[in-house]
Coordinates of C-alpha atoms in Angstrom, one line a residue:
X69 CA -4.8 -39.7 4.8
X70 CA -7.6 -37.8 3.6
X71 CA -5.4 -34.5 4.1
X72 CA -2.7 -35.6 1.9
X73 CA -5.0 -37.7 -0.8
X74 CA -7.9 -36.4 -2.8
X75 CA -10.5 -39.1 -1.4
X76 CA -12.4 -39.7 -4.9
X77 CA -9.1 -40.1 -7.0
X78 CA -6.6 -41.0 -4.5
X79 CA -4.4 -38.0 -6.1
X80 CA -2.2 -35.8 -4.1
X81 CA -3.4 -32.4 -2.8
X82 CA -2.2 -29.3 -1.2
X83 CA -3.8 -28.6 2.1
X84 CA -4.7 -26.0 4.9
X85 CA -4.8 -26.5 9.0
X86 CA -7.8 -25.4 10.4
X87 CA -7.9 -24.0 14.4
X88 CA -4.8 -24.0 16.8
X89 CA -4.8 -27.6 18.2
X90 CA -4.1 -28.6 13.9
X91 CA -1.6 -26.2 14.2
X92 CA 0.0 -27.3 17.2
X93 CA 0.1 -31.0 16.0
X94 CA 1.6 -30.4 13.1
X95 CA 4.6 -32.6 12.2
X96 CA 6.4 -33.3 9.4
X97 CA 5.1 -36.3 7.6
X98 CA 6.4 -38.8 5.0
X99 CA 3.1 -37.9 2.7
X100 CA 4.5 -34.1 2.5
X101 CA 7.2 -34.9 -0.3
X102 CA 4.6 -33.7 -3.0
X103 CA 3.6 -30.5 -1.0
X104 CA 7.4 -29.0 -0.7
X105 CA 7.9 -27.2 -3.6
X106 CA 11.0 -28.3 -5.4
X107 CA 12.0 -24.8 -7.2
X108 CA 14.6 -22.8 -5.4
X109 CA 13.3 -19.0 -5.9
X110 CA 15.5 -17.6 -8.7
X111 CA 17.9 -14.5 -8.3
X112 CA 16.3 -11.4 -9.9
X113 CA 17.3 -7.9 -10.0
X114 CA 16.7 -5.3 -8.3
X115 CA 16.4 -7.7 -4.5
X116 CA 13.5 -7.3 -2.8
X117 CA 15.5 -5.2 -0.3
X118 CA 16.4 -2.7 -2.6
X119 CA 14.5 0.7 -2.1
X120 CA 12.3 1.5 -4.8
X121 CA 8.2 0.7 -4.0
X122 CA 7.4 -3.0 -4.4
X123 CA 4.3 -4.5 -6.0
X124 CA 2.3 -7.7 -3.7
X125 CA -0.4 -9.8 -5.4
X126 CA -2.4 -11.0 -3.3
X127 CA -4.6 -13.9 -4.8
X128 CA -8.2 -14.8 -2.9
X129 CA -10.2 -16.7 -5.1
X130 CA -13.7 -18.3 -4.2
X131 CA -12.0 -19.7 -1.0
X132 CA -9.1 -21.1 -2.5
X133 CA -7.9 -24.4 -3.0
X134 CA -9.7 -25.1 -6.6
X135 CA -8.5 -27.1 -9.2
X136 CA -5.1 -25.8 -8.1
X137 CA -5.1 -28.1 -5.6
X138 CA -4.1 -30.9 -7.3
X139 CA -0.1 -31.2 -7.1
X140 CA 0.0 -33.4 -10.3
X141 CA -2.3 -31.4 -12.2
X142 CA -6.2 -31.6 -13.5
X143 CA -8.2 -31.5 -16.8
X144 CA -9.7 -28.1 -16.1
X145 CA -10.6 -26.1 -18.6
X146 CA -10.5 -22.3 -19.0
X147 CA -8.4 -22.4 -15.0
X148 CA -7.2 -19.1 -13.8
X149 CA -3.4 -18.9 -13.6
X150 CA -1.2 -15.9 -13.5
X151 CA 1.9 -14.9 -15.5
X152 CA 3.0 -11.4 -14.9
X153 CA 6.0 -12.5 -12.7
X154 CA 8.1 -10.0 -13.9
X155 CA 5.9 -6.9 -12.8
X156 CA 5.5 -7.7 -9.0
X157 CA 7.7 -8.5 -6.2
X158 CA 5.1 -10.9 -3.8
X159 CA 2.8 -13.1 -4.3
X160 CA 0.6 -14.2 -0.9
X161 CA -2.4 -17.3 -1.6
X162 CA -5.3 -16.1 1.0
X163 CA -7.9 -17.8 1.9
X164 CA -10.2 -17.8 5.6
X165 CA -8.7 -21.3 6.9
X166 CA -6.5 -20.5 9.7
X167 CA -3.3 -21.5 8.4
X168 CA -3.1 -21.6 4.6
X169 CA -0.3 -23.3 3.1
X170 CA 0.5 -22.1 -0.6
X171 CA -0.3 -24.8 -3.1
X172 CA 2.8 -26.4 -4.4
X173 CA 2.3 -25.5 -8.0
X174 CA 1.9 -21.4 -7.0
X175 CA 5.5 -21.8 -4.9
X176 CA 6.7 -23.4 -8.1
X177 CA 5.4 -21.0 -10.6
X178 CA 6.4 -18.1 -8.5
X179 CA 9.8 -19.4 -7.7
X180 CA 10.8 -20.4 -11.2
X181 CA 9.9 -16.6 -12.0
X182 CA 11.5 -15.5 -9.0
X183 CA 9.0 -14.2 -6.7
X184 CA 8.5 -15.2 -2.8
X185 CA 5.2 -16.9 -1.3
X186 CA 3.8 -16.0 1.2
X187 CA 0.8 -18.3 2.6
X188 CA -1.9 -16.5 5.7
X189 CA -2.6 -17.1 9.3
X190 CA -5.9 -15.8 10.1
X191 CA -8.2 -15.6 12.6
X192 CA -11.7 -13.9 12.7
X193 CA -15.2 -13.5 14.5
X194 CA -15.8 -15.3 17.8
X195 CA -13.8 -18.2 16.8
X196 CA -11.1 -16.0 16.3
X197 CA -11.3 -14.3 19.4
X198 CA -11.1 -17.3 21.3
X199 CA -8.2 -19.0 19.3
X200 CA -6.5 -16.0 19.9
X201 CA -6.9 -16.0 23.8
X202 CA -5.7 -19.3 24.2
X203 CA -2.4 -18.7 21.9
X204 CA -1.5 -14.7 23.1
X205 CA -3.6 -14.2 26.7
X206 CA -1.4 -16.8 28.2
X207 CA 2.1 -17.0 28.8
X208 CA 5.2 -16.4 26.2
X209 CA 5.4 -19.7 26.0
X210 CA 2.1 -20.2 24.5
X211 CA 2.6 -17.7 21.3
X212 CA 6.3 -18.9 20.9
X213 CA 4.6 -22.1 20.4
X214 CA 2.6 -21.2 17.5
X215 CA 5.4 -18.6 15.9
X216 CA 7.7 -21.5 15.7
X217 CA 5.2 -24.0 14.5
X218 CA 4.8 -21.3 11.6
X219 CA 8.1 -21.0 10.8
X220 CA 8.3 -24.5 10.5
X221 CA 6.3 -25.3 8.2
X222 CA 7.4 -22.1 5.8
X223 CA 10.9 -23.8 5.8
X224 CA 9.5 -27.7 5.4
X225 CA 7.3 -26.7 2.5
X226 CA 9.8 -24.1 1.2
X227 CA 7.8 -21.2 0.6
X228 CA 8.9 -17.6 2.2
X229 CA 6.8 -16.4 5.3
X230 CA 3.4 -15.5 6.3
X231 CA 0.8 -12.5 6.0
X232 CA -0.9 -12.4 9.5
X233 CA -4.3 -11.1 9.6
X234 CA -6.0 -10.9 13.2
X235 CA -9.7 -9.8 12.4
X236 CA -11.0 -9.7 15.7
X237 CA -11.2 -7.8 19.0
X238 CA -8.2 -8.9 21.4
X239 CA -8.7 -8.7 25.4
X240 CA -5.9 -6.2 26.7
X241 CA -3.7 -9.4 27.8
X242 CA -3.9 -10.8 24.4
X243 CA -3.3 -7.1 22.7
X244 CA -0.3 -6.9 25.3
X245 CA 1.9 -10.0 23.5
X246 CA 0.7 -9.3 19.7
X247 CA 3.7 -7.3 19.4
X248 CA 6.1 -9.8 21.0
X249 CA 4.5 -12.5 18.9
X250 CA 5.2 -10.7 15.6
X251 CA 8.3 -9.5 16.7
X252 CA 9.4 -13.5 17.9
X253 CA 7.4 -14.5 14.2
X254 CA 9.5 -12.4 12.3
X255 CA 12.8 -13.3 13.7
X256 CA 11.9 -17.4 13.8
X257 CA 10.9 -16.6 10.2
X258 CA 14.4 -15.0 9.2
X259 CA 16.2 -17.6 10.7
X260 CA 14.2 -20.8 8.9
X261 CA 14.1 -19.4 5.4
X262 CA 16.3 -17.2 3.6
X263 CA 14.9 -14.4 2.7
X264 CA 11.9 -14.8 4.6
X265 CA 9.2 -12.4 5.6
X266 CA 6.4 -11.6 7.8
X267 CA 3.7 -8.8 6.8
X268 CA 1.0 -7.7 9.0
X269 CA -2.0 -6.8 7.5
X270 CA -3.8 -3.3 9.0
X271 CA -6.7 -4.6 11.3
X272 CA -6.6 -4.5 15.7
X273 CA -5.2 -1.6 17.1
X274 CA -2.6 -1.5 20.3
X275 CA -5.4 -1.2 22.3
X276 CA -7.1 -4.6 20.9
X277 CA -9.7 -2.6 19.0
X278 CA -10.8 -3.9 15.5
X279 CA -10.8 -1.1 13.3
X280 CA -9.3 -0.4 10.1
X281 CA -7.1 2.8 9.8
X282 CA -6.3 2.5 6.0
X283 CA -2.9 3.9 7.2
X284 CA 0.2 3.7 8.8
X285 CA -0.2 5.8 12.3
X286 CA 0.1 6.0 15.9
X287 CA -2.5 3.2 17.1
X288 CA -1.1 0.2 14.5
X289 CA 2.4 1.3 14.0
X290 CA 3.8 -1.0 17.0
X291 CA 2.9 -4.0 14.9
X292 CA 4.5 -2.3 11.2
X293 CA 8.1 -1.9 14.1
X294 CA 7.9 -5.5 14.9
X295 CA 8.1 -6.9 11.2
X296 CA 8.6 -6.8 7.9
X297 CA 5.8 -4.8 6.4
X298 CA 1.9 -3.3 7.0
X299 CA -0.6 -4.2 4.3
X300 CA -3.1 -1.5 5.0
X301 CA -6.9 -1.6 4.4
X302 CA -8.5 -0.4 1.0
X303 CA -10.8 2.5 1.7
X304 CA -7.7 4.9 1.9
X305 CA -7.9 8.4 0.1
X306 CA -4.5 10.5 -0.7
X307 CA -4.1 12.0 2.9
X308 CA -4.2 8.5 4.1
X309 CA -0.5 8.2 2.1
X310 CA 0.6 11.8 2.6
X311 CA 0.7 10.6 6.4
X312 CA 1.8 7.1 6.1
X313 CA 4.3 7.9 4.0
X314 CA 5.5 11.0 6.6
X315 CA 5.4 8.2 9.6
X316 CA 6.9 4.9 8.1
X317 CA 10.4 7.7 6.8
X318 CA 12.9 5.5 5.4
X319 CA 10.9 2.5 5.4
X320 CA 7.8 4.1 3.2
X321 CA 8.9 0.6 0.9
X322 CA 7.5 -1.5 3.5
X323 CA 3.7 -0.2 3.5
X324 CA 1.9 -2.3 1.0
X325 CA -0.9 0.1 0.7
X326 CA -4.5 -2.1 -0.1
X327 CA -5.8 -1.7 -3.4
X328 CA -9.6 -4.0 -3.6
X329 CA -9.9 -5.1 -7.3
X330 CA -13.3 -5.9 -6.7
X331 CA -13.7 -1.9 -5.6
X332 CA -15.7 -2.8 -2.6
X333 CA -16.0 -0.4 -0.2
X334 CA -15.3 3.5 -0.5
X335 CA -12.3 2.9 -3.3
X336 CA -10.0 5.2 -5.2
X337 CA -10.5 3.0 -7.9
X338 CA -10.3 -1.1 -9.1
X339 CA -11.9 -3.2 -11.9
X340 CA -9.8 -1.3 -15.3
X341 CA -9.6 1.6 -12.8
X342 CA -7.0 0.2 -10.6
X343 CA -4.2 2.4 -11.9
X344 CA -6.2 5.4 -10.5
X345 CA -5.3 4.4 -7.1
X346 CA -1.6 2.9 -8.2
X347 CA -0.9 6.1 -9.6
X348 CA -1.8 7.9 -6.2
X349 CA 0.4 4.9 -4.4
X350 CA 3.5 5.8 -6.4
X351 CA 3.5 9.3 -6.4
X352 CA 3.7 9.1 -2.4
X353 CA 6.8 6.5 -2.8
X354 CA 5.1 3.3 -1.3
X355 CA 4.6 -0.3 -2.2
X356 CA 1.3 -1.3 -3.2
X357 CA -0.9 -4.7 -2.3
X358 CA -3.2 -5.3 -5.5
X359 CA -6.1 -7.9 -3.9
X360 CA -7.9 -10.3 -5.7
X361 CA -6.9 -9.4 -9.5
X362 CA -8.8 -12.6 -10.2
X363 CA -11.5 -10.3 -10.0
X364 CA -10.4 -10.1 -14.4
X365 CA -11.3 -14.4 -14.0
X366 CA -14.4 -14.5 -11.7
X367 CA -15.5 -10.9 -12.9
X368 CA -15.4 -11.0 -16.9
X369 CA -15.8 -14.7 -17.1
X370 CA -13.5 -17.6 -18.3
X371 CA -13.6 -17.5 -21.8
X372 CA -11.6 -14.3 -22.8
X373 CA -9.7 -14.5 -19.8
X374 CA -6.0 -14.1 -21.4
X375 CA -7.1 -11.3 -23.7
X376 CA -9.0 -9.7 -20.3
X377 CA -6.1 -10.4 -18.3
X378 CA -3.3 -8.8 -20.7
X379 CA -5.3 -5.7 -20.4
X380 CA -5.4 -5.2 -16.8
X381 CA -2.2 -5.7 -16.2
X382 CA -0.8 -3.6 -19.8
X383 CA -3.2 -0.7 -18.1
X384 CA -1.0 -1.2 -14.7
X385 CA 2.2 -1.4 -16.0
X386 CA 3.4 2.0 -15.9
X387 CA 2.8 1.4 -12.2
X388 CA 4.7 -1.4 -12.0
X389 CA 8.5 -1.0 -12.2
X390 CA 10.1 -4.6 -14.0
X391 CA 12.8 -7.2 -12.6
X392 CA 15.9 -8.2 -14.9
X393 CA 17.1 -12.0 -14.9
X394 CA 20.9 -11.9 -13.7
X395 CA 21.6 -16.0 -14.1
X396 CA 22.0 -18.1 -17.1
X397 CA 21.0 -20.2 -18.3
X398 CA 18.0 -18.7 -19.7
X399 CA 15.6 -21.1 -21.5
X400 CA 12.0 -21.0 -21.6
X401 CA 9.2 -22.2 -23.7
X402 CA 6.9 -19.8 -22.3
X403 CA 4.1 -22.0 -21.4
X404 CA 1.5 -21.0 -19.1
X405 CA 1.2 -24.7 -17.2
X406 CA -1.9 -25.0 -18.8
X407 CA -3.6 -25.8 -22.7
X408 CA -6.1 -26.9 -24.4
X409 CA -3.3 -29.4 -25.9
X410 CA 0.1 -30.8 -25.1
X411 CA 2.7 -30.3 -27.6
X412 CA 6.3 -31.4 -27.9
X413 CA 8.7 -30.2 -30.7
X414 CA 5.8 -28.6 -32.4
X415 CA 3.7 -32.0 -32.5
X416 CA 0.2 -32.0 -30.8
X417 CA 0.9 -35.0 -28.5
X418 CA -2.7 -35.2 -26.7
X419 CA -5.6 -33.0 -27.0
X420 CA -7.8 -32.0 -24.1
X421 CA -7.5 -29.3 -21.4
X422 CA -4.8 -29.9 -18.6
X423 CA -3.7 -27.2 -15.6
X424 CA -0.5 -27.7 -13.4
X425 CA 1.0 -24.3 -12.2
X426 CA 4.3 -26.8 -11.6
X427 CA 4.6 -26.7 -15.5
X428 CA 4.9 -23.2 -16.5
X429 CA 8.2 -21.8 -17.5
X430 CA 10.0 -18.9 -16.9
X431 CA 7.5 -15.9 -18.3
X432 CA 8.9 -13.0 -20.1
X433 CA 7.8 -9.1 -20.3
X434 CA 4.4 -8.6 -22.0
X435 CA 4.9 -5.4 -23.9
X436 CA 2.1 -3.7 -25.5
X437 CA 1.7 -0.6 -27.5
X438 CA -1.8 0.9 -28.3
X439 CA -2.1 -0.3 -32.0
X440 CA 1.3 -1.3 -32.6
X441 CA 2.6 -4.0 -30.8
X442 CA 0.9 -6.6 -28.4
X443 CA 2.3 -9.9 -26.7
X444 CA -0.1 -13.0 -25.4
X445 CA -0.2 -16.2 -25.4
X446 CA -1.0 -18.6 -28.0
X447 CA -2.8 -21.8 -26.8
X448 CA -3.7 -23.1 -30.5
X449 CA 0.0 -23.8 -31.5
X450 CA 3.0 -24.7 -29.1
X451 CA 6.7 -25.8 -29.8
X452 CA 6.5 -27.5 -26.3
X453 CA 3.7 -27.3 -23.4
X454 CA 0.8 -25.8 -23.6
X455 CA 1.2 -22.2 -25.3
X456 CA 3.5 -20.1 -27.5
X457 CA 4.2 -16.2 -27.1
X458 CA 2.4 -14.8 -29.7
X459 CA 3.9 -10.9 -31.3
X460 CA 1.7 -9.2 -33.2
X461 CA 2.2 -5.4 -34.9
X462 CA 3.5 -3.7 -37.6
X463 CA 6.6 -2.2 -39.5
X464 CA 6.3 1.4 -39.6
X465 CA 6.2 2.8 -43.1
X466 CA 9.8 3.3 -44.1
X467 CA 11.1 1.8 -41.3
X468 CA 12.8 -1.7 -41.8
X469 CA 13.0 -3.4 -38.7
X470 CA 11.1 -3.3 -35.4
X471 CA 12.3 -5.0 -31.9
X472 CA 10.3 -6.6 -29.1
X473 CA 11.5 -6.3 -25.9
X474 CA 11.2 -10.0 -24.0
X475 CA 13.0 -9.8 -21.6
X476 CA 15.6 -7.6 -19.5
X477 CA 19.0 -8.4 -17.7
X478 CA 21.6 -7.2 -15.2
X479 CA 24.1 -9.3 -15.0
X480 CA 27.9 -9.2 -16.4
X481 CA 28.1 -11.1 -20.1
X482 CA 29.8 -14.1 -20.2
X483 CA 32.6 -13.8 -23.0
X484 CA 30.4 -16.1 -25.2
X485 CA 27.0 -17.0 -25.3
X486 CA 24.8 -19.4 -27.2
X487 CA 21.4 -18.8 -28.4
X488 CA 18.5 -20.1 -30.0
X489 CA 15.3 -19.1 -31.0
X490 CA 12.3 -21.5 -32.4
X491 CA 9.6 -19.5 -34.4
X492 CA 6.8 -19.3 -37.0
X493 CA 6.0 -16.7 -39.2
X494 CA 2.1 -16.7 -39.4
X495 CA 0.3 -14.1 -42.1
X496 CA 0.1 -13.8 -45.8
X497 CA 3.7 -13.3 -47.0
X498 CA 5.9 -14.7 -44.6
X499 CA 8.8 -15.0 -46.9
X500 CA 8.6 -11.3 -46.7
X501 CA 10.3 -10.9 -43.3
X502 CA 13.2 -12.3 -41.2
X503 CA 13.2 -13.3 -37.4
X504 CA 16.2 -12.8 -35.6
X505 CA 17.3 -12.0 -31.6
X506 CA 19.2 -8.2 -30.5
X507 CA 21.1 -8.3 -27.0
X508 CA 21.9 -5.0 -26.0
X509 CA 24.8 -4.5 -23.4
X510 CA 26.1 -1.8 -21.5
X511 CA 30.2 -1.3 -20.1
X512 CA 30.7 -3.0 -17.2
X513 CA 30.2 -1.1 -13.9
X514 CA 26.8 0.8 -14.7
X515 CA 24.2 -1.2 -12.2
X516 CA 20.8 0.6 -11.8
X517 CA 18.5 0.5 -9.3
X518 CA 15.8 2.6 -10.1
X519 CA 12.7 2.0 -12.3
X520 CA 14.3 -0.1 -15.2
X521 CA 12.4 2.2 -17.5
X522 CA 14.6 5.3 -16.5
X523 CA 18.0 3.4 -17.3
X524 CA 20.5 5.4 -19.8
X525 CA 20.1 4.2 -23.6
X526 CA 22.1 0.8 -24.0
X527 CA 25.4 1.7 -25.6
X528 CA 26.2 -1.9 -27.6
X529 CA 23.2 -3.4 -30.2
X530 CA 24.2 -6.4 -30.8
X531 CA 22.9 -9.3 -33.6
X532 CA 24.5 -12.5 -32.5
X533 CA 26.0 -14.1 -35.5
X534 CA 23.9 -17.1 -37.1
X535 CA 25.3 -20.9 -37.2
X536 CA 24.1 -23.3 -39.5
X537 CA 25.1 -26.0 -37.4
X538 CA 25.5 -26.4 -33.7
X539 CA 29.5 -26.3 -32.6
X540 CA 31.1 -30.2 -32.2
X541 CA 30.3 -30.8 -28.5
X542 CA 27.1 -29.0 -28.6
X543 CA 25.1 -30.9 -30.9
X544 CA 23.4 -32.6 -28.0
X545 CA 22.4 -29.4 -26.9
X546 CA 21.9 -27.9 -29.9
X547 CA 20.0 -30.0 -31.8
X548 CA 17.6 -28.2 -32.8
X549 CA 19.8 -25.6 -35.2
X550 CA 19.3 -26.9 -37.9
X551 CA 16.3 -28.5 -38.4
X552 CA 12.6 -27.4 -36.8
X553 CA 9.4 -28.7 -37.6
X554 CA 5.6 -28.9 -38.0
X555 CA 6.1 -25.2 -39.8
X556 CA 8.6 -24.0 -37.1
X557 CA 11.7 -22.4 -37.6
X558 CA 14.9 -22.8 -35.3
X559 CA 18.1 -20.8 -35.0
X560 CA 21.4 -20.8 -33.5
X561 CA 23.3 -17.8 -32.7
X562 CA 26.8 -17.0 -31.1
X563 CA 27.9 -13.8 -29.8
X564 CA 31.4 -13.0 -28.5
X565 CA 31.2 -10.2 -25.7
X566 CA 33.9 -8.4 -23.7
X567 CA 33.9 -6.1 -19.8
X568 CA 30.2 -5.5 -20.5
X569 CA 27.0 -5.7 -19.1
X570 CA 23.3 -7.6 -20.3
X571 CA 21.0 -5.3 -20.9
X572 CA 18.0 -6.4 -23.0
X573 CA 17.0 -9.4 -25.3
X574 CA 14.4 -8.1 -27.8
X575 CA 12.7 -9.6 -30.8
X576 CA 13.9 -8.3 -34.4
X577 CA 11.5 -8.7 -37.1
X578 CA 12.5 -6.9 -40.2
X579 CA 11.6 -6.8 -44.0
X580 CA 14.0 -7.2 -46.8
X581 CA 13.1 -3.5 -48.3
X582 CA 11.2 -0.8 -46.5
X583 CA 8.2 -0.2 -47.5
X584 CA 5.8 2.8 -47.7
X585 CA 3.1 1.2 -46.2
X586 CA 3.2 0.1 -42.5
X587 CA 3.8 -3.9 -42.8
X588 CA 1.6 -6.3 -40.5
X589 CA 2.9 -9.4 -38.7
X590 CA 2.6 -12.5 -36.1
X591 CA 5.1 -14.3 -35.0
X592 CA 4.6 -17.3 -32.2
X593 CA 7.5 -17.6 -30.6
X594 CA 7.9 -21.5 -29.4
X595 CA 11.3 -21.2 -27.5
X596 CA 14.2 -19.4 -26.6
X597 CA 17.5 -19.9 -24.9
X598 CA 20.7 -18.1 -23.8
X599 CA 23.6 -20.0 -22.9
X600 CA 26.8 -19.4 -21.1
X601 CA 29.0 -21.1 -23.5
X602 CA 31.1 -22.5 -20.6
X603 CA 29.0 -23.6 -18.8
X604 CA 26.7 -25.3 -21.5
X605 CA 29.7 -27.8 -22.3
X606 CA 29.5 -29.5 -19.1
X607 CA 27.7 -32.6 -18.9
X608 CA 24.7 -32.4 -16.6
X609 CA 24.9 -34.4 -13.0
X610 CA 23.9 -37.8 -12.9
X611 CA 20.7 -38.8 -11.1
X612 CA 22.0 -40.4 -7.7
X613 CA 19.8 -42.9 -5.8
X614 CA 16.5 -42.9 -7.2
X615 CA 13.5 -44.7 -5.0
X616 CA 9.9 -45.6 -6.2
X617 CA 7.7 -45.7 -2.8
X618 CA 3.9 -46.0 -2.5
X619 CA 2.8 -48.2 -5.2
X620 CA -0.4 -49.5 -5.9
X621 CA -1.0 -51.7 -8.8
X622 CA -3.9 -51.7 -10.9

């Protein structure tokens, strides 16, 4: 079916409905399988529930559905894909189809990473109008109908609620069950997915008026009591949140105040002035709802796009408070899911572009320091995928070492963990300086909620203790100790911990002497890994039952 299948290739595609009576027929079908995202959202700390102001992404590119798409991947070259997981708490795909189902890969990426997805219902202009009067005007039954239907296929494809976004005028019937239907939404939502939620996005009024108020306030706050959060309108100044944030009390996290990056409209600020308007956001305590940051892609063109993109998002991160991993294993080759190459164990395997979102890995903190440090990724040179983690920055003068913060934790330490690194040194005298990994820890029983930048200096630095060659029982697993390749480096490290807390895995680059001169270097980073030690002895499960279905012979 042309829905399922792209009709030139024949390859599998992620899809949207289109009006009420697509909605209404929807079923479950047994051409889905590639659609349901097969990546259970990961644990990360703080929860979303927790108190402190969130961050939503909202991603509307161009109409949506592009090259991303295509569930198994495409040769695109120069795609937009997005990798600052660990700065925001949302991620919703928009687009102006009535019911838009996240692509697979974006549930993946964002899962992996641990972020929800949210996908949009929308309806708008005349059309609009008269979907809506069919589906609300009526009866209960009528809008149940449709809130189920939604909740349905949230929990069959596995992503994590909807953003609703009625941009039309309602008669007073239909205006009169809005708030029922959200209210019904929301609790069908809760039930089918864990963790699920339903935002409404600041557009009709109680009294079926479409008019934005930029706000929280009397005539939209009976839809913001019905559900999970209001995602207001951009043209906001600060008055706007000085009310809001007076109305919504104890659940100022919930408003997801609007902030255009394509500064249409009467804007406090977007384009590399965005964190004008997130720094108004935070200092009134609410969550913020950054729109369209592909603006940095569709804006500033393709070519620089990583360098562009690092930029925007180093000049927002201040705004942006950071989740901490609190499982292991933690193992990640920090590839994008795209390249201008594939690579495995440091090899080129095939040249050419290739995208799939599916295929990224788990992406770590992207610190950068005016002059001193920055972090990107490297598409020339790869351990495995498409990219390494490129550190670049320099040894202060008489300083020996300097540490690079990848990624944070909060989660009780094992009492042994495995790790490894694989590296390369790139610069004129690489024999110069050594690579190695820091944990920091704290005792056990400190657990912070606030901005992870506040939190009390780590009282244990640690520099897990270097093994030649993997443990017996491990050399499976660790392999690689020993021996890396094409010009990378691999290490294995243990480290014995007792009653204390992760805290940070950082980065140590030192020199032998220090030097009175500040000391430049790169380092691509090609993997890393931290391992429970228990755990990492037991042999993997088995694959059960596997079933090849749908074959065509060529």
């Amino acid at each position: 079916p042309a829905r399922h299948f792209d009709t030139r290739t024949t390859e599998p595609i992620s899809f949207f409905l289109s009006g009420l009576e697509e909605l209404l027929a929807w079923q479950p079908d047994s051409n889905d399988e590639f659609n349901i995202s097969a990546v259970p959202l990961a644990k990360r700390q703080p929860p979303l529930h927790s108190k402190r102001p969130r961050t939503l992404v909202c991603h509307d590119m161009r109409g949506g559905y592009l090259e991303d798409r295509f569930i198994q991947g495409s040769a695109t070259r120069n795609p937009y894909v997005f990798y600052h997981w660990r700065y925001i708490d949302i991620f919703v795909y928009f687009s102006h189809h009535t019911v838009t189902i996240p692509p697979v890969g974006w549930t993946n990426a964002a899962h992996r990473n641990g972020v929800p997805v949210l996908g949009t219902f929308i309806t708008e202009w005349t059309d609009g109008e008269k979907l809506c009067e069919s589906f609300l005007a009526g009866g209960e039954e009528a809008y149940r109908a449709v809130s189920e239907q939604l909740a349905r296929i949230a929990q069959h494809y596995c992503f994590d609620g909807w953003l609703i976004n009625i941009e039309n005028t309602l008669s007073a019937a239909a205006v009169a069950n809005l708030p029922p239907f959200l209210r019904h939404l929301t609790a069908q939502v809760h039930g089918a997915v864990p963790g699920g939620l339903v935002i409404w996005y600041d557009s009709v009024l109680r009294n079926g008026t479409l008019r934005w108020q930029n706000e929280l306030n009397e005539e939209n706050r009976v839809f913001f009591d019905v559900c999970d959060g209001l995602f207001t309108n951009y043209n906001w100044k600060e008055e706007h949140l000085e009310r809001t944030r007076v109305l919504a009390g104890p659940r100022h996290t919930d408003i997801y105040v609007g902030v255009d990056v394509f500064a249409r409209g009467d804007v406090v600020g977007g384009g590399f002035d965005t964190n004008k308007s997130l720094r108004l956001i935070r200092q009134h305590g609410l969550s913020a709802a950054i729109f369209a940051p592909g603006w940095v892609y569709e804006h500033l063109g393709e070519e620089n796009f990583l360098r562009n993109e690092n930029k925007f998002w180093g000049s927002l991160a201040e705004y942006l408070p950071t989740h901490s991993i609190c499982t292991l294993p933690l193992a990640t080759s920090f590839s994008l899911g795209m390249g201008t190459s594939r690579f495995l164990a440091g090899k080129e395997e095939e040249a050419g572009p290739w995208y799939d979102l599916s295929a990224q890995e788990i992406q770590p903190l992207y610190p950068e320091h005016e002059g001193r440090l920055s972090t990107s990724c490297c598409l020339q040179d790869a351990w495995c995928g498409g990219s390494s983690l490129k550190v670049q920055g320099t040894i202060p003068p008489g300083e020996q070492h300097v540490a690079i913060r990848l990624f944070s934790f909060q989660m009780p330490a094992p009492p042994k963990l495995f790790l490894t690194l694989l590296y390369k040194l790139e610069g004129p005298h690489p024999e110069d300086l050594a690579v190695a990994l820091e944990l920091t820890t704290w005792d056990s029983g400190t657990c912070h909620e606030g901005s992870i930048t506040s939190l009390p200096e780590p009282n244990g630095r640690h520099h897990p203790r270097f093994l030649p060659v993997p443990p017996p029982g491990l050399a499976k697993l660790l392999a690689a100790c020993d021996r890396g390749s094409h010009g990378w480096t691999s290490r294995c490290y243990e480290l014995d911990l007792q009653d204390c807390s992760l805290r940070d895995l950082s980065l140590l680059v030192s020199q032998h002497q220090p030097s009175p001169q500040a000391t430049s270097f790169t380092c691509l980073l090609g993997e890393v890994r931290v391992l429970d030690a228990a755990s990492a002895v037991v042999s993997p499960p088995q694959v059960q039952s596997l079933m090849a279905s749908q074959l065509w012979w060529q």
